[in-house]
Coordinates of C-alpha atoms in Angstrom, one line a residue:
Chain A
M1 CA 4.2 34.1 11.2
P2 CA 0.9 32.3 10.7
H3 CA 0.2 29.5 13.1
P4 CA 0.5 25.9 11.7
Y5 CA -3.2 25.3 11.5
R6 CA -3.8 28.2 9.2
D7 CA -3.0 26.6 5.8
L8 CA -3.9 23.0 6.5
P9 CA -6.0 21.1 4.0
A10 CA -9.7 20.4 4.7
K11 CA -9.0 16.9 5.8
A12 CA -7.1 18.2 8.8
F13 CA -10.2 19.7 10.3
W14 CA -13.0 17.7 11.8
R15 CA -15.8 19.9 10.4
N16 CA -14.6 19.6 6.9
G17 CA -12.8 16.3 7.1
I18 CA -15.9 14.3 7.9
L19 CA -17.9 15.6 5.0
P20 CA -18.2 12.8 2.5
N21 CA -17.5 13.5 -1.2
S22 CA -19.8 12.6 -4.0
D23 CA -19.0 8.9 -3.7
G24 CA -19.8 9.0 0.0
L25 CA -16.1 8.7 0.9
L26 CA -14.0 10.9 3.2
A27 CA -11.7 12.9 1.0
G28 CA -8.1 12.6 1.9
L29 CA -8.6 9.9 4.5
Y30 CA -6.1 7.8 2.7
T31 CA -3.3 9.4 0.7
P32 CA -1.0 6.6 -0.4
K33 CA 2.8 7.0 0.0
F34 CA 3.3 4.7 -2.9
S35 CA 1.2 3.7 -5.8
I36 CA -0.2 0.4 -6.9
T37 CA -0.4 -0.1 -10.6
A38 CA -1.3 -3.0 -12.8
D39 CA 2.4 -4.1 -12.7
T40 CA 2.8 -3.8 -9.0
R41 CA 3.2 -7.2 -7.4
V42 CA 1.1 -7.3 -4.3
A43 CA 0.9 -10.0 -1.6
T44 CA -1.4 -10.1 1.4
A45 CA -1.4 -11.6 4.8
G46 CA -2.9 -11.0 8.2
S47 CA -6.0 -11.7 10.3
C48 CA -9.5 -12.6 9.0
F49 CA -10.1 -9.1 7.6
A50 CA -7.1 -9.5 5.3
Q51 CA -9.2 -12.1 3.4
H52 CA -11.5 -9.3 2.3
I53 CA -8.7 -7.2 1.1
G54 CA -7.2 -10.2 -0.9
D55 CA -10.7 -11.0 -2.3
A56 CA -11.2 -7.4 -3.5
L57 CA -7.7 -7.1 -4.9
R58 CA -8.1 -10.4 -6.8
H59 CA -10.8 -8.7 -8.8
A60 CA -8.9 -5.5 -9.3
D61 CA -6.5 -4.6 -12.1
C62 CA -3.4 -5.1 -10.0
N63 CA -1.0 -8.0 -9.9
L64 CA -2.0 -10.0 -6.8
I65 CA 0.6 -12.7 -6.6
M66 CA 0.1 -16.2 -5.2
T67 CA 2.7 -18.9 -5.1
E68 CA 0.4 -21.5 -3.6
P69 CA -2.6 -20.8 -5.8
P70 CA -5.7 -22.9 -6.1
L71 CA -5.9 -25.3 -9.0
R72 CA -7.3 -23.8 -12.2
R73 CA -11.0 -24.0 -12.0
M74 CA -10.9 -25.3 -8.5
P75 CA -14.3 -24.9 -6.9
A76 CA -14.2 -21.8 -4.8
A77 CA -15.7 -23.4 -1.7
V78 CA -13.2 -26.2 -1.8
A79 CA -10.3 -23.8 -2.4
R80 CA -11.3 -21.7 0.6
A81 CA -11.9 -24.7 2.9
Y82 CA -8.3 -25.8 2.2
G83 CA -6.7 -22.4 2.5
Y84 CA -6.1 -21.8 -1.2
G85 CA -6.6 -18.5 -3.0
I86 CA -6.9 -16.6 0.3
Y87 CA -3.4 -15.2 0.7
G88 CA -0.2 -15.1 -1.3
A89 CA 0.7 -18.5 0.1
R90 CA -1.2 -21.0 2.2
Y91 CA -0.1 -19.6 5.6
G92 CA -3.6 -19.1 6.9
N93 CA -4.5 -16.2 9.1
I94 CA -1.6 -14.4 10.7
Y95 CA -3.1 -12.5 13.6
T96 CA 0.0 -11.0 15.2
P97 CA 3.1 -9.3 13.8
R98 CA 5.2 -11.8 15.9
Q99 CA 3.7 -14.7 14.0
L100 CA 4.7 -13.1 10.7
V101 CA 8.2 -12.4 12.0
E102 CA 8.6 -16.0 13.0
L103 CA 7.2 -17.2 9.7
L104 CA 9.7 -15.0 7.7
E105 CA 12.6 -16.2 9.9
E106 CA 11.5 -19.8 9.3
V107 CA 11.4 -19.2 5.6
Q108 CA 15.0 -18.1 5.8
A109 CA 16.1 -21.2 7.7
P110 CA 13.5 -23.9 7.1
A111 CA 13.5 -26.6 9.7
P112 CA 9.9 -27.8 10.3
D113 CA 9.5 -29.0 13.9
P114 CA 7.7 -32.2 14.6
T115 CA 6.8 -30.9 18.1
L116 CA 4.6 -28.3 16.3
V117 CA 2.3 -30.9 14.9
W118 CA -1.0 -31.2 16.7
A119 CA -3.1 -34.4 16.7
R120 CA -6.9 -34.9 16.8
N121 CA -8.7 -38.1 16.2
G122 CA -5.8 -39.7 14.5
R123 CA -5.2 -36.8 12.2
Y124 CA -2.4 -34.3 12.3
Y125 CA -2.4 -30.5 12.0
D126 CA 0.3 -27.9 11.4
A127 CA 0.2 -26.0 14.7
L128 CA 1.3 -22.8 12.9
R129 CA -1.6 -23.0 10.4
P130 CA -4.0 -25.5 11.8
A131 CA -7.0 -24.4 9.8
I132 CA -5.6 -25.0 6.3
E133 CA -6.5 -28.7 6.3
P134 CA -10.1 -29.1 7.7
N135 CA -9.5 -32.8 8.4
G136 CA -5.9 -32.7 9.1
F137 CA -3.1 -34.7 7.5
G138 CA -2.5 -38.5 7.6
S139 CA 0.8 -38.4 9.5
V140 CA 3.3 -36.1 11.3
Q141 CA 5.6 -36.6 8.3
E142 CA 3.0 -35.4 5.9
V143 CA 2.5 -32.3 7.9
L144 CA 6.3 -31.7 7.8
D145 CA 6.4 -32.4 4.1
H146 CA 3.7 -29.9 3.5
R147 CA 5.4 -27.3 5.7
K148 CA 8.6 -27.7 3.7
F149 CA 6.8 -27.2 0.5
H150 CA 4.9 -24.2 2.0
L151 CA 8.1 -22.5 3.2
T152 CA 9.6 -22.8 -0.3
R153 CA 6.5 -21.2 -1.8
V154 CA 6.5 -18.4 0.8
S155 CA 10.1 -17.7 -0.1
Q156 CA 9.2 -17.5 -3.8
L157 CA 6.4 -15.1 -2.9
L158 CA 8.6 -12.8 -0.9
E159 CA 11.2 -12.7 -3.7
Q160 CA 8.7 -11.1 -6.1
T161 CA 6.6 -9.0 -3.8
D162 CA 6.6 -5.2 -4.4
I163 CA 4.0 -4.4 -1.8
F164 CA 3.2 -6.6 1.2
I165 CA -0.2 -5.8 2.7
F166 CA -0.4 -6.9 6.3
T167 CA -3.5 -6.6 8.4
L168 CA -2.8 -6.5 12.1
G169 CA -5.5 -8.4 14.1
L170 CA -4.7 -9.3 17.6
T171 CA -2.2 -8.6 20.4
E172 CA -3.2 -11.6 22.5
A173 CA -1.6 -14.8 21.5
W174 CA -0.4 -18.2 22.8
I175 CA 3.2 -19.0 22.9
D176 CA 4.6 -22.5 22.7
R177 CA 7.3 -22.3 25.4
P178 CA 9.7 -25.0 24.2
T179 CA 9.9 -23.6 20.6
G180 CA 9.1 -20.0 21.4
R181 CA 6.7 -20.0 18.5
T182 CA 3.6 -17.8 18.5
L183 CA 0.5 -19.8 17.7
P184 CA -2.4 -18.6 15.6
V185 CA -4.9 -20.2 18.0
C186 CA -4.9 -21.7 21.4
P187 CA -4.1 -25.4 21.4
G188 CA -7.1 -27.5 21.9
V189 CA -9.5 -25.3 19.9
I190 CA -8.8 -26.9 16.5
A191 CA -6.5 -29.7 17.5
G192 CA -3.7 -30.4 19.9
E193 CA -4.0 -30.2 23.7
Y194 CA -3.7 -27.2 25.9
D195 CA -0.9 -27.6 28.5
P196 CA -0.5 -24.8 30.9
A197 CA 3.1 -25.8 31.5
R198 CA 3.8 -25.5 27.8
H199 CA 1.5 -22.9 26.5
E200 CA 1.7 -19.3 27.7
L201 CA -0.7 -16.4 27.1
H202 CA 1.2 -13.3 25.9
Q203 CA -0.1 -9.8 25.3
F204 CA 2.1 -8.0 22.8
S205 CA 2.9 -4.5 23.9
H206 CA 3.0 -1.4 21.8
A207 CA 6.8 -1.5 21.8
E208 CA 6.9 -5.2 20.9
I209 CA 4.6 -4.6 18.0
I210 CA 6.8 -1.8 16.6
D211 CA 9.8 -4.0 17.0
D212 CA 8.1 -6.8 15.2
L213 CA 7.0 -4.5 12.4
T214 CA 10.6 -3.3 12.1
H215 CA 11.8 -6.9 11.8
I216 CA 9.2 -7.7 9.2
S217 CA 10.2 -4.8 7.1
N218 CA 13.9 -5.6 7.4
I219 CA 13.4 -9.3 6.5
L220 CA 11.3 -8.4 3.5
Q221 CA 14.2 -6.3 2.3
Q222 CA 16.4 -9.4 2.4
F223 CA 14.1 -11.2 0.1
Q224 CA 13.6 -8.3 -2.3
A225 CA 15.2 -4.9 -1.7
G226 CA 12.6 -2.2 -1.9
T227 CA 9.6 -4.2 -0.8
K228 CA 7.1 -1.9 0.8
L229 CA 4.9 -2.7 3.7
L230 CA 1.3 -1.5 3.8
L231 CA -0.4 -2.0 7.1
T232 CA -4.0 -2.1 8.1
V233 CA -5.7 -2.9 11.3
S234 CA -8.5 -5.3 11.3
P235 CA -11.8 -3.8 12.7
V236 CA -13.0 -7.2 13.6
P237 CA -13.3 -7.4 17.4
L238 CA -11.9 -10.3 19.5
T239 CA -14.0 -13.4 19.6
A240 CA -12.8 -14.0 23.1
T241 CA -10.1 -12.9 25.5
A242 CA -8.2 -15.0 28.1
T243 CA -6.8 -11.9 29.8
G244 CA -9.6 -11.6 32.4
Q245 CA -10.9 -8.4 30.9
H246 CA -14.3 -7.9 29.4
V247 CA -14.0 -8.7 25.7
L248 CA -15.0 -5.2 24.7
A249 CA -12.2 -3.7 26.9
A250 CA -9.7 -6.2 25.6
T251 CA -10.7 -5.4 22.0
T252 CA -10.4 -1.7 22.5
E253 CA -7.0 -2.1 24.1
A254 CA -5.8 -4.5 21.4
K255 CA -6.9 -2.4 18.5
A256 CA -5.6 0.8 20.1
N257 CA -2.2 -0.8 20.6
L258 CA -2.1 -2.1 17.0
R259 CA -3.4 1.2 15.6
A260 CA -0.9 3.2 17.6
A261 CA 2.0 1.0 16.8
A262 CA 1.1 0.9 13.1
G263 CA 1.0 4.7 13.1
A264 CA 4.3 5.1 14.9
F265 CA 5.9 2.6 12.6
V266 CA 4.9 4.2 9.4
Q267 CA 5.6 7.7 10.6
G268 CA 8.5 9.0 8.6
N269 CA 9.1 5.5 7.1
A270 CA 9.3 5.8 3.3
I271 CA 8.6 2.2 2.7
A272 CA 5.8 1.7 5.1
D273 CA 2.3 3.1 4.9
Y274 CA -1.0 2.7 6.8
F275 CA -4.4 2.2 5.2
P276 CA -7.3 3.2 7.5
A277 CA -9.6 0.3 7.0
Y278 CA -10.2 0.2 10.8
E279 CA -11.4 3.8 10.8
I280 CA -13.7 3.3 7.9
V281 CA -15.5 0.4 9.4
T282 CA -15.7 1.5 13.0
S283 CA -16.3 5.2 12.7
A284 CA -19.8 6.8 12.5
V285 CA -18.5 9.7 10.5
A286 CA -17.4 7.2 7.8
G287 CA -20.9 6.0 7.6
G288 CA -20.3 3.1 10.0
P289 CA -20.0 1.2 12.1
W290 CA -20.3 -1.4 9.4
F291 CA -20.8 -4.6 11.3
A292 CA -23.0 -7.5 10.6
E293 CA -25.8 -8.5 13.0
D294 CA -23.3 -10.3 15.2
Q295 CA -21.6 -7.0 15.7
R296 CA -18.3 -8.7 14.9
N297 CA -18.0 -9.6 11.3
V298 CA -17.8 -6.7 8.9
A299 CA -20.9 -6.1 6.8
P300 CA -20.4 -6.5 3.1
E301 CA -21.3 -2.7 2.8
G302 CA -18.4 -2.0 5.1
V303 CA -16.0 -4.1 3.1
A304 CA -17.2 -2.4 0.0
R305 CA -16.7 1.0 1.5
V306 CA -13.1 0.1 2.6
M307 CA -12.1 -1.2 -0.8
Q308 CA -13.8 1.6 -2.6
T309 CA -11.6 4.0 -0.6
F310 CA -8.5 1.9 -1.4
F311 CA -9.3 1.5 -5.1
A312 CA -10.1 5.3 -5.4
A313 CA -6.8 6.2 -3.8
H314 CA -4.8 3.9 -6.1
A315 CA -7.0 4.5 -9.2
L316 CA -7.6 0.8 -9.4
R317 CA -10.5 -0.6 -11.3
M318 CA -12.4 -3.9 -11.1
K319 CA -11.5 -6.5 -13.7
A320 CA -14.2 -8.2 -15.7
A321 CA -15.7 -11.0 -13.6
E322 CA -14.2 -14.4 -14.2
P323 CA -16.4 -17.4 -14.3
Q324 CA -16.4 -19.4 -11.1
D325 CA -17.5 -23.0 -10.5
D326 CA -19.4 -21.8 -7.5
A327 CA -19.6 -18.8 -5.2
P328 CA -17.2 -18.6 -2.3
D329 CA -18.3 -18.6 1.3
E330 CA -19.5 -15.2 2.4
D331 CA -17.7 -15.0 5.7
P332 CA -13.9 -15.2 5.9
Y333 CA -12.4 -18.2 7.7
C334 CA -11.3 -17.2 11.2
E335 CA -9.7 -19.6 13.6
E336 CA -10.2 -17.2 16.4
A337 CA -13.9 -17.3 15.7
L338 CA -13.9 -20.9 16.8
L339 CA -13.5 -19.7 20.3
Q340 CA -17.1 -18.7 20.1
V341 CA -18.2 -22.3 20.5
F342 CA -16.8 -22.2 24.0
A343 CA -18.9 -19.2 25.0
P344 CA -21.4 -20.1 27.8
Chain B
M1 CA -36.9 -56.7 -23.2
I2 CA -35.4 -53.7 -21.4
R3 CA -36.4 -50.4 -22.7
L4 CA -33.3 -48.3 -22.3
C5 CA -32.7 -44.6 -23.0
I6 CA -29.0 -43.7 -23.5
F7 CA -28.2 -40.1 -23.1
G8 CA -24.8 -38.8 -24.0
T9 CA -22.4 -36.2 -25.1
S10 CA -19.9 -36.6 -27.9
H11 CA -19.0 -40.1 -26.5
L12 CA -22.5 -41.3 -27.4
A13 CA -21.4 -41.6 -31.1
A14 CA -19.6 -44.9 -30.5
P15 CA -22.5 -47.0 -29.1
W16 CA -25.0 -45.2 -31.2
S17 CA -23.2 -46.1 -34.4
A18 CA -22.7 -49.6 -33.1
Y19 CA -26.4 -50.0 -32.5
R20 CA -27.3 -48.6 -35.8
A21 CA -24.9 -51.0 -37.5
E22 CA -26.2 -54.1 -35.6
P23 CA -29.5 -53.3 -34.0
N24 CA -30.3 -57.0 -33.4
A25 CA -27.0 -57.7 -31.6
W26 CA -28.5 -56.9 -28.2
P27 CA -31.9 -58.6 -28.3
D28 CA -32.6 -57.9 -24.7
L29 CA -32.3 -54.2 -25.2
D30 CA -34.6 -51.7 -27.0
I31 CA -32.5 -48.6 -27.1
T32 CA -33.3 -45.0 -27.7
F33 CA -30.4 -42.5 -28.0
V34 CA -30.5 -38.8 -27.1
G35 CA -27.3 -36.9 -27.5
A36 CA -26.1 -33.3 -27.3
T37 CA -22.7 -31.8 -26.8
G38 CA -21.6 -29.6 -23.8
R39 CA -24.3 -29.5 -21.1
R40 CA -27.2 -29.1 -23.6
L41 CA -28.9 -32.2 -22.2
L42 CA -29.8 -30.1 -19.2
E43 CA -31.5 -27.5 -21.4
H44 CA -34.9 -28.9 -20.8
R45 CA -37.9 -28.7 -18.4
M46 CA -39.9 -31.5 -17.0
D47 CA -43.6 -31.7 -17.7
G48 CA -44.5 -34.6 -15.4
A49 CA -42.2 -37.4 -16.6
R50 CA -41.9 -35.8 -20.0
M51 CA -38.6 -34.1 -20.9
V52 CA -39.3 -31.0 -22.9
P53 CA -36.3 -29.2 -24.5
I54 CA -36.0 -25.5 -23.9
S55 CA -33.2 -25.0 -26.4
A56 CA -33.4 -25.3 -30.1
D57 CA -30.2 -27.4 -30.2
L58 CA -31.6 -30.1 -27.8
Q59 CA -35.0 -30.0 -29.5
H60 CA -33.3 -30.5 -32.9
N61 CA -31.2 -33.4 -31.6
M62 CA -34.1 -35.1 -29.9
Q63 CA -36.3 -34.8 -32.9
R64 CA -33.7 -36.2 -35.2
M65 CA -32.6 -39.1 -32.9
T66 CA -36.0 -40.1 -31.4
G67 CA -38.5 -38.9 -33.9
S68 CA -40.2 -36.7 -31.3
D69 CA -39.3 -33.3 -29.9
T70 CA -40.2 -34.4 -26.4
L71 CA -39.2 -37.5 -24.4
D72 CA -41.5 -39.4 -22.2
L73 CA -39.2 -40.9 -19.5
D74 CA -42.0 -43.2 -18.3
Q75 CA -41.6 -45.4 -21.4
F76 CA -38.2 -46.5 -20.3
D77 CA -37.1 -49.2 -17.8
A78 CA -33.6 -47.8 -17.3
F79 CA -31.2 -45.1 -18.4
A80 CA -27.6 -44.7 -19.2
I81 CA -25.5 -41.6 -19.5
I82 CA -22.4 -41.8 -21.5
G83 CA -19.6 -39.2 -21.0
G84 CA -21.3 -36.3 -19.4
D85 CA -18.1 -34.8 -18.0
V86 CA -17.2 -38.0 -16.2
G87 CA -13.9 -39.6 -17.3
S88 CA -10.3 -40.1 -16.5
H89 CA -9.5 -36.7 -18.0
M90 CA -10.5 -35.5 -14.5
I91 CA -7.4 -37.2 -13.2
G92 CA -5.3 -35.6 -15.9
Y93 CA -6.7 -32.2 -14.9
V94 CA -5.5 -32.7 -11.3
Y95 CA -2.2 -34.5 -12.0
G96 CA -1.2 -31.7 -14.4
Q97 CA -1.2 -29.3 -11.5
V98 CA -0.9 -31.2 -8.3
R99 CA 0.9 -34.0 -6.4
W100 CA 0.1 -35.6 -3.1
V101 CA 2.3 -37.4 -0.6
G102 CA 0.8 -40.9 -1.2
L103 CA 1.7 -41.1 -4.9
P104 CA 4.4 -43.6 -5.7
S105 CA 6.5 -41.0 -7.4
M106 CA 6.6 -38.9 -4.3
A107 CA 8.5 -41.5 -2.2
G108 CA 11.7 -39.9 -1.1
H109 CA 10.9 -36.5 -2.7
D110 CA 12.5 -33.4 -1.3
F111 CA 9.6 -31.1 -0.8
A112 CA 11.8 -28.1 -0.2
K113 CA 12.9 -28.3 -3.8
P114 CA 11.1 -25.9 -6.2
V115 CA 8.8 -27.7 -8.6
N116 CA 6.2 -26.7 -11.1
W117 CA 3.3 -28.4 -9.3
T118 CA 1.5 -27.8 -6.1
L119 CA 1.7 -30.2 -3.2
M120 CA -1.9 -30.8 -2.0
S121 CA -3.3 -33.2 0.6
E122 CA -5.1 -36.2 -0.7
A123 CA -8.2 -35.0 1.1
A124 CA -8.1 -31.8 -0.9
V125 CA -7.6 -33.6 -4.2
D126 CA -10.5 -35.9 -3.3
A127 CA -12.6 -32.8 -2.5
V128 CA -11.8 -31.2 -5.9
L129 CA -12.5 -34.4 -7.9
S130 CA -15.7 -35.1 -5.9
H131 CA -17.0 -31.7 -6.6
R132 CA -16.3 -32.1 -10.3
I133 CA -18.0 -35.4 -10.4
T134 CA -20.9 -34.3 -8.3
H135 CA -21.5 -31.3 -10.5
S136 CA -20.9 -33.2 -13.8
L137 CA -23.6 -33.3 -16.4
A138 CA -23.9 -37.0 -15.7
A139 CA -24.6 -36.4 -12.0
C140 CA -27.0 -33.6 -12.7
L141 CA -28.9 -35.5 -15.3
S142 CA -29.0 -38.6 -13.1
D143 CA -30.6 -36.6 -10.3
I144 CA -33.3 -35.5 -12.7
L145 CA -33.9 -39.0 -14.0
H146 CA -34.1 -40.4 -10.5
E147 CA -36.4 -37.6 -9.3
N148 CA -38.8 -38.1 -12.2
T149 CA -38.8 -41.8 -12.7
G150 CA -37.0 -43.6 -9.9
K151 CA -35.6 -46.0 -12.6
P152 CA -32.0 -47.2 -12.5
T153 CA -29.4 -45.1 -14.2
L154 CA -25.9 -46.1 -15.3
S155 CA -23.1 -43.6 -15.7
I156 CA -20.6 -44.7 -18.3
P157 CA -17.6 -42.5 -18.4
A158 CA -15.8 -41.1 -21.4
P159 CA -13.2 -43.6 -22.5
R160 CA -9.6 -43.0 -21.4
P161 CA -7.5 -41.4 -24.2
S162 CA -5.9 -43.6 -26.7
N163 CA -2.5 -45.2 -25.9
I164 CA -1.3 -43.1 -28.9
L165 CA -0.9 -40.4 -26.2
M166 CA 2.4 -42.1 -25.1
S167 CA 4.0 -41.1 -28.4
M168 CA 2.7 -37.6 -28.4
D169 CA 4.6 -34.6 -27.1
K170 CA 1.7 -32.1 -27.0
H171 CA -1.8 -32.8 -25.8
K172 CA -4.0 -31.4 -23.1
L173 CA -4.0 -34.7 -21.4
L174 CA -0.2 -35.1 -21.5
A175 CA -0.3 -35.3 -17.7
Q176 CA -1.7 -38.8 -17.9
K177 CA 1.3 -39.8 -20.0
Q178 CA 3.6 -38.3 -17.3
A179 CA 1.7 -40.1 -14.6
I180 CA 2.2 -43.4 -16.3
R181 CA 5.9 -42.8 -16.8
R182 CA 6.3 -41.8 -13.2
G183 CA 4.6 -44.9 -12.0
D184 CA 1.5 -43.1 -10.7
G185 CA -1.0 -44.5 -13.2
A186 CA -2.5 -47.3 -11.1
T187 CA -2.9 -45.1 -8.1
L188 CA -4.6 -42.4 -10.1
D189 CA -6.9 -44.9 -11.8
A190 CA -7.9 -46.4 -8.5
K191 CA -8.7 -43.0 -7.1
Y192 CA -10.7 -42.0 -10.2
K193 CA -12.8 -45.2 -10.0
S194 CA -13.3 -45.1 -6.3
L195 CA -14.4 -41.4 -6.3
A196 CA -16.6 -41.8 -9.4
T197 CA -18.4 -44.8 -7.8
H198 CA -18.9 -43.0 -4.5
C199 CA -20.0 -39.7 -5.8
L200 CA -22.3 -41.0 -8.5
T201 CA -23.9 -43.5 -6.2
K202 CA -24.9 -40.4 -4.1
K203 CA -26.4 -39.0 -7.2
N204 CA -28.4 -42.1 -7.8
A205 CA -26.3 -43.5 -10.7
R206 CA -24.3 -46.6 -10.9
F207 CA -20.8 -45.9 -12.2
V208 CA -19.8 -48.6 -14.7
D209 CA -16.2 -48.1 -15.8
Q210 CA -15.1 -48.8 -19.4
P211 CA -14.5 -52.5 -20.1
D212 CA -11.2 -53.7 -18.7
Y213 CA -10.1 -55.3 -21.9
T214 CA -10.2 -51.9 -23.7
I215 CA -7.9 -50.3 -21.1
K216 CA -4.1 -50.1 -21.4
L217 CA -1.7 -48.9 -18.7
H218 CA -4.5 -48.0 -16.4
L219 CA -5.2 -44.6 -17.8
L220 CA -5.4 -45.3 -21.6
T221 CA -7.6 -47.0 -24.1
R222 CA -6.2 -49.5 -26.6
S223 CA -5.9 -47.6 -29.8
I224 CA -7.8 -50.3 -31.8
Y225 CA -10.9 -49.0 -29.9
M226 CA -10.4 -45.5 -31.0
E227 CA -9.1 -45.5 -34.6
D228 CA -11.6 -44.2 -37.1
A229 CA -13.9 -42.9 -34.4
I230 CA -17.2 -41.3 -35.5
R231 CA -18.2 -37.9 -34.3
L232 CA -21.6 -37.3 -32.7
S233 CA -23.7 -35.7 -35.4
V234 CA -27.4 -35.9 -35.9
D235 CA -27.0 -35.0 -39.5
G236 CA -24.6 -37.8 -40.6
D237 CA -21.6 -39.9 -39.8
I238 CA -18.6 -37.5 -39.7
P239 CA -15.2 -39.0 -38.9
Q240 CA -13.4 -37.5 -35.9
P241 CA -10.3 -35.5 -36.9
E242 CA -7.3 -37.8 -37.2
A243 CA -5.6 -36.2 -34.2
D244 CA -8.6 -37.1 -32.0
I245 CA -7.5 -39.6 -29.4
L246 CA -10.4 -39.2 -27.0
H247 CA -13.4 -40.9 -28.7
G248 CA -14.2 -44.5 -29.1
N249 CA -14.9 -46.1 -32.5
L250 CA -17.6 -48.6 -33.5
S251 CA -15.7 -51.5 -31.8
Y252 CA -15.6 -49.5 -28.6
G253 CA -19.3 -48.8 -29.0
V254 CA -20.0 -52.6 -29.2
A255 CA -17.9 -53.1 -26.0
V256 CA -20.0 -50.4 -24.2
L257 CA -23.3 -51.9 -25.3
D258 CA -22.1 -55.4 -24.4
Q259 CA -21.2 -54.0 -21.0
I260 CA -24.5 -52.2 -20.5
N261 CA -26.4 -55.3 -21.6
A262 CA -24.5 -57.4 -19.1
V263 CA -25.1 -55.0 -16.2
L264 CA -28.8 -54.6 -16.9
T265 CA -29.6 -58.3 -17.6
G266 CA -27.6 -59.5 -14.7
G267 CA -24.5 -60.6 -16.5
T268 CA -21.0 -60.0 -15.4
G269 CA -20.5 -56.5 -16.8

C-alpha cells in the first residue's frame, strides 16, 4: 500500500506549496468549505483587522448585511468615527471569543447594566463598546437606551446571517469581576477608572477559546439554523501586554493559541471554516510579512493580498465603486492601539 | 449704496425676479445676480479677484445675467449666497433616517422595540449635519469669496418647503411633516439654525435664516410665499411645476431682499 504522502496535492508539500501562481497567490492555501455567492448574507465582527475584511466585502458582489448601518450618504469619516458601517452592527471591535459569547448571550436576554457605564469628564461610555461614541453620551440612561437599541439590531442581524465572519484578535482581556463581563479595553484607557479590586486580567487558554467558539456557533444556530462561522486570526500584534512578558513573546503566544484553537475548532466541523489571513500577512513565503512601518498595522498591500486570496477562492468580484462624500480613514480604529500612548 | 453680488442656485430665482420687477425698491442696494444649478458656481478659477468660469454652463449664465463672461469680485462691497445646499431639507434628510434621545417624541420610548429608524447620538447627528453644511456649495463659495476679497458674505438658505407638504402623502421631504406631527419640529428647527450659524461662521459667512413671518410650524414656509414660483432660467421666466413646493415666489423674493437690505444697512433683519 502506498504511503499517505504519495498522492497528496501540491499544496501539501512545502517545495510546491510555496510557489505562487500567476496572481502571486499560494494555490490551495484557502479551500472554502462553503461558498459565498451574491445571495449569501454575510456579517462580520472581530478585532481591528476584521474592519479590513468588512471594508473589502462591502465592495464585493456579496450581501454584506448591516442592521445598524450608516445614514445614506453619511460622510465616511463621520460614520467611522461613530462606529457605523464597520461591522454588521455597531458593536465595535470584539477582540476575544469570550466577548462575542457574552454579547450573543446578552442579545438573547437583554438587560443593559448601569454598572457597565464608564464616565469621563462628565460624559458616559458603554464599557462594552467604549469607542463607538468618541465624545461619549450625555447620561447613563442614554448609554442604556442606546445599548437596548443596539442589542435589538444585533438580534436582527443574527436572524438573517448565513455566514458570520469572526476575526480572533487577543487572548488577553480585562474582566469586570462583579458582572463577569469581558471588556474590550482596560478601564481608564478610553474612559472609566481602573480598580484592581474590580478589574482582573485574564489570559484565555486554548481550551477556553475552543469552548467559546463552540458556544458562539451554538448560539448562532439559535438565531438562525445553519449559520456558518468563518474564522480568521488577526495578524496585528498586541499593542501592549500586561502579562509581564515581552510584547513580542506575548503576541506570539496569543496568536499561536488563537490559531491553534481556530484550527482545532474547525477540524471536522462542517459549519465552521478557517481563512488564513494571518498566514498570508505574516509569512515570508506568502510575500510578506506585510506590515506598515510601525511593524504593527497591516500594510495596504497585505490587506489587498489577503482579500485577493479570499475573493479568488469564492469567485467574488468587486462591485462598481460607489460615490462617497469623502474618503474613509486609512487605518482601522483600534481601542487596543490606544494603549500605545502609555508606552514610555 | 452697497454694491452686492448675490450668487445662488435655483433659489436665486425668487429674489432675482423680485429685483427685476422692482429694481428701485431697494435704493441702498446695487445688486448683481449670478446663478447656476447644482454646484456649477464652483466651476471657475480665480485670476486675482476675477472669477473666470471654466465650464460652458457657468460662463453662459454669467454672460446672460451680468453681461460679462467673467466677474470682478473687487467691484462688490458684499456678497450673498442663496441656497447652495443649505436649507432645512438637511433636517429632513436626517430625520427621515434617525432619531436621538433628546427629541420630544422619544420621551418614554422603548428602545428595545424594532423601528424603521436608527437611534443615533445627538453628537453624531451634529457631526453629520455639520459636515454637510461645511461642505455645502454655500460654504465652499464663501471660503473662496473671503479668501479673494475679505468682504462680508451672507448665507441665505433655501426656503423651507411649503406648508402644502402637510396635506401630501408622498414627497421626499415627508420626514419634515412627520417631525411636525410628532412634536419634534421646534427642536429640529433650533438644531438646524444653530448648526448652520456655527458652521457657516467658521466658513466666513453669516447665516441669515429666512424671514420669520414666512415660516409656519417651524419647518415650513407659508404657501403664499411659494405659489406660482418662478424657475431659475437665464433664458426666460419659466414657472416651476405645480407640484413644486420647494421654491419661493416673487413675494418670497421681496422678503429675502428686504432681509438682506436690513442686514447690510444695519436694520433689524
